[in-house]
Coordinates of N, CA and C and ligand atoms in Angstrom, one line a residue:
X1 N -9.6 6.8 19.8 CA -10.0 5.9 18.8 C -9.3 4.6 18.7
X2 N -8.1 4.5 19.4 CA -7.4 3.3 19.3 C -7.9 2.4 20.4
X3 N -8.8 2.8 21.3 CA -9.3 2.0 22.4 C -10.4 1.1 21.9
X4 N -10.2 0.3 21.0 CA -11.3 -0.6 20.4 C -11.5 -1.7 21.3
X5 N -12.8 -2.2 21.4 CA -13.0 -3.3 22.2 C -12.4 -4.5 21.6
X6 N -11.8 -5.4 22.4 CA -11.1 -6.5 21.8 C -12.0 -7.4 20.9
X7 N -13.2 -7.8 21.3 CA -14.0 -8.6 20.3 C -14.3 -7.9 18.9
X8 N -14.4 -6.6 19.0 CA -14.6 -5.9 17.7 C -13.5 -6.0 16.8
X9 N -12.2 -5.8 17.4 CA -11.0 -6.0 16.7 C -10.8 -7.4 16.0
X10 N -11.1 -8.3 16.9 CA -10.9 -9.7 16.4 C -12.0 -10.0 15.4
X11 N -13.2 -9.5 15.4 CA -14.2 -9.8 14.5 C -13.8 -9.1 13.1
X12 N -13.3 -7.9 13.1 CA -12.9 -7.2 11.9 C -11.7 -8.0 11.3
X13 N -10.7 -8.4 12.1 CA -9.5 -9.1 11.6 C -10.0 -10.4 10.9
X14 N -10.8 -11.1 11.6 CA -11.2 -12.5 11.1 C -12.0 -12.3 9.9
X15 N -13.0 -11.4 9.8 CA -13.8 -11.2 8.6 C -13.0 -10.8 7.4
X16 N -12.1 -9.8 7.6 CA -11.3 -9.3 6.6 C -10.3 -10.3 6.0
X17 N -9.7 -11.0 6.9 CA -8.7 -12.0 6.4 C -9.4 -13.2 5.7
X18 N -10.5 -13.6 6.2 CA -11.3 -14.7 5.5 C -11.7 -14.2 4.1
X19 N -12.1 -13.0 4.0 CA -12.5 -12.4 2.7 C -11.2 -12.4 1.7
X20 N -10.1 -12.0 2.3 CA -8.9 -11.8 1.5 C -8.3 -13.1 1.0
X21 N -8.4 -14.1 1.8 CA -7.9 -15.5 1.4 C -8.7 -16.0 0.1
X22 N -10.0 -15.6 0.0 CA -10.8 -16.0 -1.2 C -10.6 -15.0 -2.3
X23 N -10.7 -13.7 -1.9 CA -10.9 -12.7 -3.0 C -9.7 -11.7 -3.2
X24 N -8.6 -11.9 -2.5 CA -7.5 -11.0 -2.7 C -6.8 -11.1 -4.0
X25 N -6.2 -10.0 -4.5 CA -5.7 -9.9 -5.8 C -4.2 -10.5 -5.8
X26 N -3.8 -10.9 -6.9 CA -2.5 -11.5 -7.1 C -1.6 -10.6 -8.0
X27 N -0.5 -10.2 -7.5 CA 0.5 -9.4 -8.3 C 1.8 -10.0 -8.1
X28 N 2.7 -9.8 -9.1 CA 4.1 -10.3 -8.9 C 4.8 -9.9 -7.7
X29 N 4.6 -8.5 -7.4 CA 5.3 -7.9 -6.3 C 4.8 -8.5 -5.0
X30 N 3.7 -9.2 -5.0 CA 3.2 -9.9 -3.8 C 3.8 -11.3 -3.6
X31 N 4.6 -11.7 -4.5 CA 5.3 -13.0 -4.4 C 6.7 -12.9 -3.9
X32 N 7.1 -11.7 -3.6 CA 8.5 -11.5 -3.2 C 8.6 -10.7 -1.9
X33 N 9.7 -10.9 -1.2 CA 10.0 -10.0 0.0 C 11.2 -9.2 -0.3
X34 N 11.6 -9.1 -1.6 CA 12.8 -8.3 -1.9 C 12.5 -6.8 -1.7
X35 N 13.2 -6.1 -0.9 CA 12.8 -4.7 -0.6 C 13.0 -3.8 -1.8
X36 N 13.9 -4.1 -2.6 CA 14.1 -3.3 -3.8 C 13.0 -3.5 -4.8
X37 N 12.6 -4.7 -5.1 CA 11.5 -5.0 -5.9 C 10.2 -4.4 -5.3
X38 N 10.1 -4.4 -4.0 CA 8.9 -3.8 -3.4 C 8.8 -2.2 -3.7
X39 N 10.0 -1.6 -3.4 CA 10.1 -0.2 -3.6 C 9.8 0.2 -5.0
X40 N 10.4 -0.6 -6.0 CA 10.1 -0.4 -7.4 C 8.6 -0.5 -7.7
X41 N 8.0 -1.5 -7.2 CA 6.6 -1.7 -7.4 C 5.8 -0.5 -6.9
X42 N 6.1 -0.1 -5.7 CA 5.3 1.0 -5.1 C 5.5 2.3 -5.8
X43 N 6.8 2.5 -6.4 CA 7.0 3.7 -7.1 C 6.2 3.7 -8.4
X44 N 6.1 2.5 -9.0 CA 5.4 2.4 -10.3 C 3.8 2.5 -10.1
X45 N 3.4 2.0 -8.9 CA 2.0 2.0 -8.6 C 1.5 3.4 -8.2
X46 N 2.4 4.2 -7.8 CA 2.0 5.6 -7.3 C 1.3 6.4 -8.4
X47 N 0.1 6.7 -8.1 CA -0.8 7.6 -9.0 C -1.0 6.8 -10.3
X48 N -1.0 5.5 -10.3 CA -1.2 4.7 -11.5 C -2.4 3.8 -11.3
X49 N -3.4 4.0 -12.3 CA -4.6 3.2 -12.1 C -4.6 1.9 -12.8
X50 N -4.0 1.7 -14.0 CA -4.0 0.5 -14.7 C -2.9 -0.4 -14.2
X51 N -3.3 -1.5 -13.4 CA -2.3 -2.4 -12.9 C -1.5 -3.2 -13.9
X52 N -2.2 -3.5 -15.0 CA -1.6 -4.4 -16.1 C -0.4 -3.8 -16.6
X53 N -0.4 -2.5 -16.9 CA 0.8 -1.8 -17.3 C 2.0 -1.8 -16.3
X54 N 1.6 -1.7 -15.1 CA 2.6 -1.7 -14.0 C 3.3 -3.1 -14.0
X55 N 2.6 -4.1 -14.1 CA 3.1 -5.5 -14.1 C 4.2 -5.7 -15.2
X56 N 3.9 -5.2 -16.4 CA 4.8 -5.3 -17.5 C 6.1 -4.5 -17.2
X57 N 6.0 -3.2 -16.8 CA 7.1 -2.4 -16.5 C 7.9 -2.9 -15.3
X58 N 7.2 -3.4 -14.4 CA 7.9 -4.0 -13.1 C 8.8 -5.1 -13.6
X59 N 8.2 -6.1 -14.4 CA 9.0 -7.3 -14.8 C 10.2 -6.8 -15.7
X60 N 10.0 -5.9 -16.6 CA 11.0 -5.4 -17.5 C 12.1 -4.8 -16.7
X61 N 11.7 -3.9 -15.8 CA 12.8 -3.2 -15.0 C 13.6 -4.0 -14.2
X62 N 12.9 -5.1 -13.6 CA 13.7 -6.0 -12.7 C 14.7 -6.9 -13.5
X63 N 14.3 -7.3 -14.7 CA 15.1 -8.1 -15.5 C 16.4 -7.3 -16.0
X64 N 16.1 -6.0 -16.4 CA 17.2 -5.2 -17.0 C 18.1 -4.6 -15.8
X65 N 17.5 -4.3 -14.6 CA 18.2 -3.7 -13.6 C 17.9 -4.4 -12.2
X66 N 18.5 -5.6 -12.0 CA 18.0 -6.4 -10.9 C 18.5 -5.9 -9.5
X67 N 19.3 -4.8 -9.4 CA 19.7 -4.3 -8.1 C 19.5 -2.7 -8.1
X68 N 19.4 -2.1 -7.0 CA 19.4 -0.6 -7.0 C 20.6 0.0 -7.6
X69 N 21.8 -0.6 -7.4 CA 23.0 -0.1 -8.0 C 22.9 -0.1 -9.6
X70 N 22.4 -1.2 -10.0 CA 22.3 -1.4 -11.6 C 21.3 -0.3 -12.1
X71 N 20.2 0.0 -11.4 CA 19.3 1.0 -11.9 C 19.9 2.4 -11.7
X72 N 20.6 2.6 -10.7 CA 21.3 3.9 -10.4 C 22.2 4.3 -11.6
X73 N 22.9 3.3 -12.2 CA 23.7 3.6 -13.3 C 23.1 3.6 -14.7
X74 N 21.8 3.4 -14.7 CA 21.1 3.3 -16.0 C 20.9 4.6 -16.7
X75 N 20.8 4.5 -18.0 CA 20.4 5.8 -18.7 C 19.0 6.1 -18.5
X76 N 18.7 7.3 -18.2 CA 17.3 7.7 -17.9 C 16.4 7.5 -19.1
X77 N 16.9 7.7 -20.2 CA 16.0 7.6 -21.5 C 15.6 6.1 -21.6
X78 N 16.5 5.1 -21.3 CA 16.1 3.7 -21.4 C 15.0 3.4 -20.5
X79 N 15.1 3.9 -19.3 CA 14.0 3.7 -18.2 C 12.7 4.3 -18.7
X80 N 12.8 5.5 -19.2 CA 11.6 6.3 -19.7 C 10.9 5.4 -20.7
X81 N 11.6 4.8 -21.6 CA 11.1 4.0 -22.6 C 10.2 2.8 -22.0
X82 N 10.9 2.1 -20.9 CA 10.3 1.0 -20.4 C 9.0 1.4 -19.6
X83 N 8.9 2.5 -19.1 CA 7.7 2.8 -18.3 C 6.8 3.8 -19.0
X84 N 7.0 4.1 -20.4 CA 6.3 5.2 -21.0 C 4.7 4.8 -21.0
X85 N 4.4 3.5 -21.1 CA 3.0 3.1 -21.1 C 2.3 3.5 -19.9
X86 N 2.9 3.8 -18.8 CA 2.3 4.3 -17.6 C 1.9 5.8 -17.6
X87 N 2.5 6.5 -18.7 CA 2.1 7.9 -18.9 C 2.8 8.9 -17.8
X88 N 3.7 8.4 -17.0 CA 4.3 9.3 -16.1 C 5.8 9.3 -16.3
X89 N 6.2 10.0 -17.4 CA 7.6 10.0 -17.8 C 8.6 10.5 -16.7
X90 N 8.2 11.5 -15.9 CA 9.1 12.1 -15.0 C 9.6 11.0 -13.9
X91 N 8.8 9.9 -13.8 CA 9.2 8.9 -12.9 C 10.5 8.2 -13.1
X92 N 11.0 8.2 -14.4 CA 12.3 7.7 -14.8 C 13.4 8.4 -14.0
X93 N 13.3 9.7 -14.0 CA 14.3 10.5 -13.4 C 14.3 10.2 -11.9
X94 N 13.1 10.1 -11.4 CA 12.9 9.8 -9.9 C 13.5 8.5 -9.5
X95 N 13.3 7.5 -10.3 CA 13.8 6.1 -10.1 C 15.3 6.2 -10.0
X96 N 15.9 6.8 -10.9 CA 17.4 6.9 -10.9 C 17.9 7.7 -9.6
X97 N 17.2 8.8 -9.3 CA 17.7 9.5 -8.2 C 17.5 8.7 -6.9
X98 N 16.4 8.0 -6.8 CA 16.1 7.1 -5.6 C 17.2 6.0 -5.5
X99 N 17.5 5.3 -6.6 CA 18.4 4.2 -6.4 C 19.9 4.7 -6.3
X100 N 20.1 5.8 -6.9 CA 21.5 6.5 -6.7 C 21.8 6.7 -5.2
X101 N 20.7 7.2 -4.5 CA 20.8 7.5 -3.1 C 21.0 6.2 -2.3
X102 N 20.3 5.2 -2.6 CA 20.4 4.0 -2.0 C 21.8 3.4 -2.2
X103 N 22.2 3.5 -3.4 CA 23.6 3.0 -3.8 C 24.7 3.7 -3.0
X104 N 24.6 5.0 -3.0 CA 25.6 5.9 -2.4 C 25.6 6.0 -0.9
X105 N 24.4 6.0 -0.3 CA 24.3 6.2 1.1 C 24.0 5.0 1.9
X106 N 23.6 4.0 1.2 CA 23.2 2.7 2.0 C 23.8 1.5 1.4
X107 N 24.9 1.7 0.7 CA 25.6 0.5 0.2 C 24.8 -0.4 -0.7
X108 N 23.9 0.2 -1.4 CA 23.0 -0.6 -2.4 C 21.9 -1.4 -1.7
X109 N 21.7 -1.2 -0.4 CA 20.6 -1.9 0.3 C 19.5 -1.0 0.7
X110 N 18.3 -1.4 0.5 CA 17.2 -0.5 0.9 C 17.2 -0.5 2.5
X111 N 17.2 0.7 3.0 CA 17.2 0.8 4.5 C 15.9 0.2 5.2
X112 N 16.1 -0.2 6.5 CA 15.0 -1.0 7.2 C 14.3 -0.1 8.2
X113 N 14.5 1.2 8.2 CA 13.8 2.0 9.3 C 13.1 3.2 8.6
X114 N 12.0 3.6 9.3 CA 11.1 4.5 8.8 C 11.9 5.9 8.4
X115 N 12.7 6.3 9.3 CA 13.4 7.6 9.2 C 14.2 7.6 8.0
X116 N 15.0 6.5 7.8 CA 16.0 6.5 6.6 C 15.2 6.3 5.3
X117 N 14.1 5.5 5.4 CA 13.3 5.5 4.2 C 12.6 6.7 3.8
X118 N 12.1 7.5 4.7 CA 11.5 8.8 4.5 C 12.5 9.8 4.0
X119 N 13.8 9.7 4.2 CA 14.8 10.6 3.8 C 15.1 10.3 2.3
X120 N 14.7 9.2 1.8 CA 15.0 8.9 0.3 C 14.2 9.8 -0.6
X121 N 14.7 10.2 -1.7 CA 13.9 11.1 -2.6 C 12.8 10.3 -3.2
X122 N 11.5 11.0 -3.1 CA 10.4 10.4 -3.7 C 9.7 9.3 -2.9
X123 N 10.1 9.1 -1.6 CA 9.6 8.2 -0.7 C 8.8 8.9 0.4
X124 N 7.5 8.7 0.4 CA 6.6 9.3 1.4 C 6.1 8.3 2.4
X125 N 5.2 8.7 3.3 CA 4.8 7.9 4.4 C 4.2 6.5 3.9
X126 N 3.4 6.6 2.9 CA 2.8 5.3 2.4 C 3.8 4.3 1.9
X127 N 4.7 4.8 1.0 CA 5.6 3.9 0.4 C 6.6 3.3 1.5
X128 N 7.0 4.2 2.4 CA 8.0 3.8 3.4 C 7.4 2.7 4.3
X129 N 6.1 2.9 4.7 CA 5.5 1.9 5.5 C 5.2 0.6 4.7
X130 N 4.8 0.7 3.4 CA 4.6 -0.4 2.6 C 5.8 -1.3 2.5
X131 N 7.0 -0.7 2.3 CA 8.3 -1.4 2.2 C 8.6 -2.1 3.6
X132 N 8.3 -1.4 4.7 CA 8.6 -2.0 6.0 C 7.8 -3.2 6.3
X133 N 6.5 -3.1 5.9 CA 5.6 -4.2 6.2 C 5.8 -5.3 5.2
X134 N 5.7 -5.0 3.9 CA 5.6 -6.0 2.8 C 7.0 -6.7 2.5
X135 N 8.1 -5.9 2.7 CA 9.4 -6.5 2.5 C 10.1 -7.0 3.7
X136 N 10.0 -6.1 4.8 CA 10.7 -6.5 6.0 C 9.9 -7.1 7.1
X137 N 8.6 -7.3 6.8 CA 7.8 -8.1 7.7 C 7.5 -7.4 9.0
X138 N 7.6 -6.0 9.0 CA 7.4 -5.3 10.3 C 5.8 -5.0 10.5
X139 N 5.4 -5.1 11.7 CA 4.0 -4.8 12.0 C 3.7 -3.4 12.1
X140 N 3.7 -2.7 10.9 CA 3.4 -1.3 10.8 C 2.1 -1.1 10.0
X141 N 1.3 -0.2 10.4 CA 0.0 0.1 9.7 C 0.3 0.9 8.4
X142 N -0.5 0.7 7.4 CA -0.4 1.4 6.2 C -1.7 2.1 5.9
X143 N -1.6 3.4 5.6 CA -2.9 4.1 5.3 C -2.7 4.9 3.9
X144 N -3.6 4.5 3.0 CA -3.7 5.3 1.8 C -5.2 5.8 1.8
X145 N -5.6 6.4 0.6 CA -7.0 6.9 0.5 C -8.0 5.8 0.7
X146 N -7.8 4.6 0.1 CA -8.7 3.5 0.2 C -8.8 3.0 1.7
X147 N -7.7 2.9 2.4 CA -7.8 2.4 3.7 C -8.4 3.5 4.6
X148 N -8.1 4.8 4.4 CA -8.7 5.8 5.2 C -10.3 5.8 5.0
X149 N -10.7 5.5 3.8 CA -12.1 5.5 3.5 C -12.8 4.4 4.3
X150 N -12.2 3.2 4.4 CA -12.7 2.1 5.1 C -12.8 2.4 6.6
X151 N -11.8 3.0 7.1 CA -11.8 3.4 8.5 C -12.8 4.5 8.9
X152 N -13.0 5.4 8.0 CA -14.1 6.4 8.2 C -15.4 5.8 8.2
X153 N -15.7 4.8 7.3 CA -17.0 4.3 7.2 C -17.2 3.2 8.4
X154 N -16.2 2.5 8.6 CA -16.3 1.4 9.6 C -16.5 1.9 11.0
X155 N -15.9 3.0 11.4 CA -15.9 3.6 12.7 C -16.8 4.8 12.7
X156 N -17.5 5.1 11.6 CA -18.3 6.3 11.6 C -17.6 7.6 12.0
X157 N -16.4 7.8 11.5 CA -15.6 9.0 11.8 C -16.3 10.2 11.1
X158 N -16.3 11.3 11.8 CA -16.9 12.5 11.2 C -15.9 13.5 10.6
X159 N -16.4 14.4 9.8 CA -15.6 15.4 9.1 C -15.1 14.9 7.9
X160 N -14.5 15.8 7.0 CA -13.9 15.3 5.7 C -12.7 14.5 5.9
X161 N -12.5 13.6 4.9 CA -11.2 12.8 4.9 C -10.1 13.7 4.5
X162 N -8.9 13.6 5.2 CA -7.8 14.5 4.9 C -7.2 14.2 3.5
X163 N -6.6 15.3 3.0 CA -6.1 15.1 1.6 C -4.9 14.1 1.5
X164 N -4.2 14.0 2.6 CA -3.0 13.2 2.6 C -3.1 12.2 3.9
X165 N -4.0 11.2 3.8 CA -4.3 10.4 5.0 C -3.1 9.6 5.5
X166 N -2.1 9.3 4.6 CA -0.9 8.6 5.0 C -0.2 9.2 6.1
X167 N -0.3 10.6 6.3 CA 0.4 11.3 7.3 C -0.3 11.7 8.5
X168 N -1.6 11.2 8.6 CA -2.5 11.6 9.7 C -2.3 10.6 10.8
X169 N -1.8 11.2 12.0 CA -1.5 10.3 13.1 C -2.7 9.5 13.7
X170 N -3.9 10.2 13.7 CA -5.0 9.5 14.2 C -5.5 8.3 13.4
X171 N -5.3 8.4 12.1 CA -5.7 7.3 11.2 C -4.6 6.2 11.3
X172 N -3.4 6.6 11.3 CA -2.3 5.6 11.5 C -2.5 4.8 12.8
X173 N -2.8 5.5 13.8 CA -3.0 4.7 15.1 C -4.2 3.9 15.1
X174 N -5.3 4.3 14.5 CA -6.4 3.5 14.3 C -6.2 2.3 13.4
X175 N -5.5 2.5 12.3 CA -5.2 1.3 11.5 C -4.3 0.3 12.3
X176 N -3.3 0.9 13.1 CA -2.4 0.1 13.8 C -3.2 -0.8 14.9
X177 N -4.2 -0.2 15.5 CA -4.9 -0.9 16.5 C -5.7 -2.1 15.9
X178 N -5.8 -2.2 14.6 CA -6.5 -3.3 13.9 C -5.5 -4.4 13.6
X179 N -4.2 -4.1 13.5 CA -3.3 -5.1 13.0 C -3.1 -6.4 13.8
X180 N -3.4 -7.6 13.2 CA -3.1 -8.8 14.0 C -1.5 -9.0 14.0
X181 N -1.0 -9.1 15.1 CA 0.5 -9.3 15.3 C 0.9 -10.5 14.5
X182 N 2.0 -10.4 13.7 CA 2.5 -11.5 12.9 C 1.7 -11.8 11.6
X183 N 0.6 -11.1 11.4 CA -0.1 -11.2 10.1 C -0.4 -9.8 9.5
X184 N 0.5 -8.8 9.8 CA 0.3 -7.5 9.3 C 0.4 -7.4 7.8
X185 N 1.3 -8.2 7.2 CA 1.4 -8.1 5.8 C 0.1 -8.5 5.1
X186 N -0.5 -9.7 5.6 CA -1.7 -10.1 4.9 C -2.9 -9.2 5.2
X187 N -2.9 -8.6 6.5 CA -4.0 -7.7 6.8 C -3.9 -6.4 6.0
X188 N -2.8 -5.9 5.9 CA -2.6 -4.6 5.2 C -2.9 -4.8 3.7
X189 N -2.5 -5.9 3.2 CA -2.9 -6.2 1.7 C -4.4 -6.4 1.6
X190 N -5.0 -7.0 2.6 CA -6.5 -7.2 2.6 C -7.2 -5.9 2.6
X191 N -6.6 -4.9 3.4 CA -7.3 -3.6 3.5 C -7.2 -2.9 2.2
X192 N -6.0 -2.9 1.5 CA -5.9 -2.3 0.3 C -6.8 -2.9 -0.8
X193 N -7.0 -4.2 -0.9 CA -7.8 -4.8 -1.8 C -9.3 -4.6 -1.5
X194 N -9.6 -4.6 -0.2 CA -11.0 -4.4 0.2 C -11.5 -3.0 -0.2
X195 N -10.6 -2.0 -0.1 CA -11.0 -0.6 -0.5 C -11.1 -0.5 -2.0
X196 N -10.4 -1.3 -2.7 CA -10.4 -1.3 -4.2 C -11.6 -2.0 -4.7
X197 N -12.0 -3.1 -4.0 CA -13.0 -4.0 -4.7 C -14.3 -4.0 -4.0
X198 N -14.4 -3.7 -2.7 CA -15.7 -3.8 -2.0 C -16.1 -2.4 -1.5
X199 N -15.3 -1.8 -0.6 CA -15.7 -0.6 0.1 C -15.2 0.6 -0.9
X200 N -15.7 0.6 -2.1 CA -15.3 1.5 -3.1 C -15.7 2.9 -2.8
X201 N -15.1 3.9 -3.5 CA -15.4 5.3 -3.2 C -16.8 5.7 -3.4
X202 N -17.3 5.5 -4.6 CA -18.7 6.0 -4.9 C -19.7 5.0 -4.7
X203 N -19.5 3.7 -4.8 CA -20.5 2.7 -4.7 C -20.1 1.5 -3.9
X204 N -20.0 1.6 -2.6 CA -19.6 0.6 -1.7 C -20.6 -0.6 -1.8
X205 N -20.1 -1.8 -1.8 CA -21.0 -3.0 -2.0 C -21.4 -3.5 -0.6
X206 N -22.1 -2.7 0.1 CA -22.6 -3.0 1.5 C -23.4 -4.3 1.6
X207 N -24.3 -4.5 0.5 CA -25.1 -5.7 0.6 C -24.3 -7.0 0.6
X208 N -23.1 -7.0 0.0 CA -22.3 -8.2 -0.1 C -21.0 -8.2 0.8
X209 N -21.0 -7.2 1.8 CA -19.8 -6.9 2.5 C -19.7 -7.7 3.8
X210 N -18.5 -8.4 3.9 CA -18.3 -9.2 5.2 C -18.2 -8.4 6.4
X211 N -18.0 -7.1 6.2 CA -17.9 -6.3 7.5 C -19.2 -5.6 7.8
X212 N -20.2 -5.7 7.0 CA -21.4 -5.0 7.2 C -22.0 -5.1 8.6
X213 N -21.9 -6.3 9.3 CA -22.5 -6.4 10.6 C -21.9 -5.5 11.6
X214 N -20.6 -5.1 11.4 CA -19.8 -4.3 12.4 C -19.5 -3.0 11.8
X215 N -20.1 -2.5 10.8 CA -19.7 -1.3 10.1 C -20.7 -0.1 10.5
X216 N -20.2 0.9 11.1 CA -21.1 2.0 11.5 C -21.9 2.6 10.3
X217 N -21.2 2.8 9.2 CA -21.9 3.3 8.0 C -23.0 2.5 7.6
X218 N -22.8 1.3 7.5 CA -23.9 0.3 7.1 C -25.1 0.3 8.1
X219 N -24.7 0.3 9.4 CA -25.7 0.2 10.5 C -26.5 1.4 10.5
X220 N -25.9 2.6 10.3 CA -26.6 3.9 10.4 C -27.5 4.1 9.1
X221 N -27.1 3.5 8.0 CA -27.9 3.7 6.8 C -29.0 2.7 6.7
X222 N -29.0 1.6 7.5 CA -30.1 0.6 7.4 C -31.0 0.7 8.5
X223 N -30.7 1.8 9.5 CA -31.7 1.9 10.7 C -32.9 2.6 10.2
Ligands
SF4_1 S1 -20.6 -2.2 4.9 FE1 -20.3 -0.8 3.2 S2 -19.3 1.0 4.0 FE2 -19.1 -0.6 5.6 S3 -17.1 -1.5 5.2 FE3 -18.6 -2.7 4.0 S4 -18.7 -1.8 2.0 FE4 -17.7 -0.4 3.4

């Protein structure tokens, strides 16, 4: 699956990046490369639908606890109060455990390699790769449910989508084969936004989609 023809890859990259420059979403965590801020944002976004609530909680937490060590020493109840609007109270304890590990085992700095990130409590494949790409600028593919759905449709993959696509080697390799070197951050963000805004789960907007000329799903349904 990773042996894509060069022109197809270039066309997908160009079309998606052009779309993203006009239609990509703006969030405060996209204005920074601070790995702690990125990790915090990804933990708050995990299983959270309403982005507005996350923005407020993210801002509040960063002001009150500007470093992993500061948050590691925080009172769990105070954090719970700050993130209660997200409806996932158990995350307060997770955030303290996570930053305590960073503080105690990594000198208060978020590690820069996949293995060390995955060893942190509450950090899975998706979050680890997001931090590596968005904070440390590494050319690593990121796969979540939205990205997996785009890949399935774009390349006409058969069979059901896996329950945890972030851990599926074939999808990670396929996503990696699309990455434009040096522009992985922008491209990965574009894929996330594209899955949320255009190639949506139940009603993909194929009629207005910039990838429609190269999309297997669209081509097969219009033949
Ligand atoms: S044409 Fe439709 S299915 Fe294909 S990528 Fe675009 S929105 Fe998704």
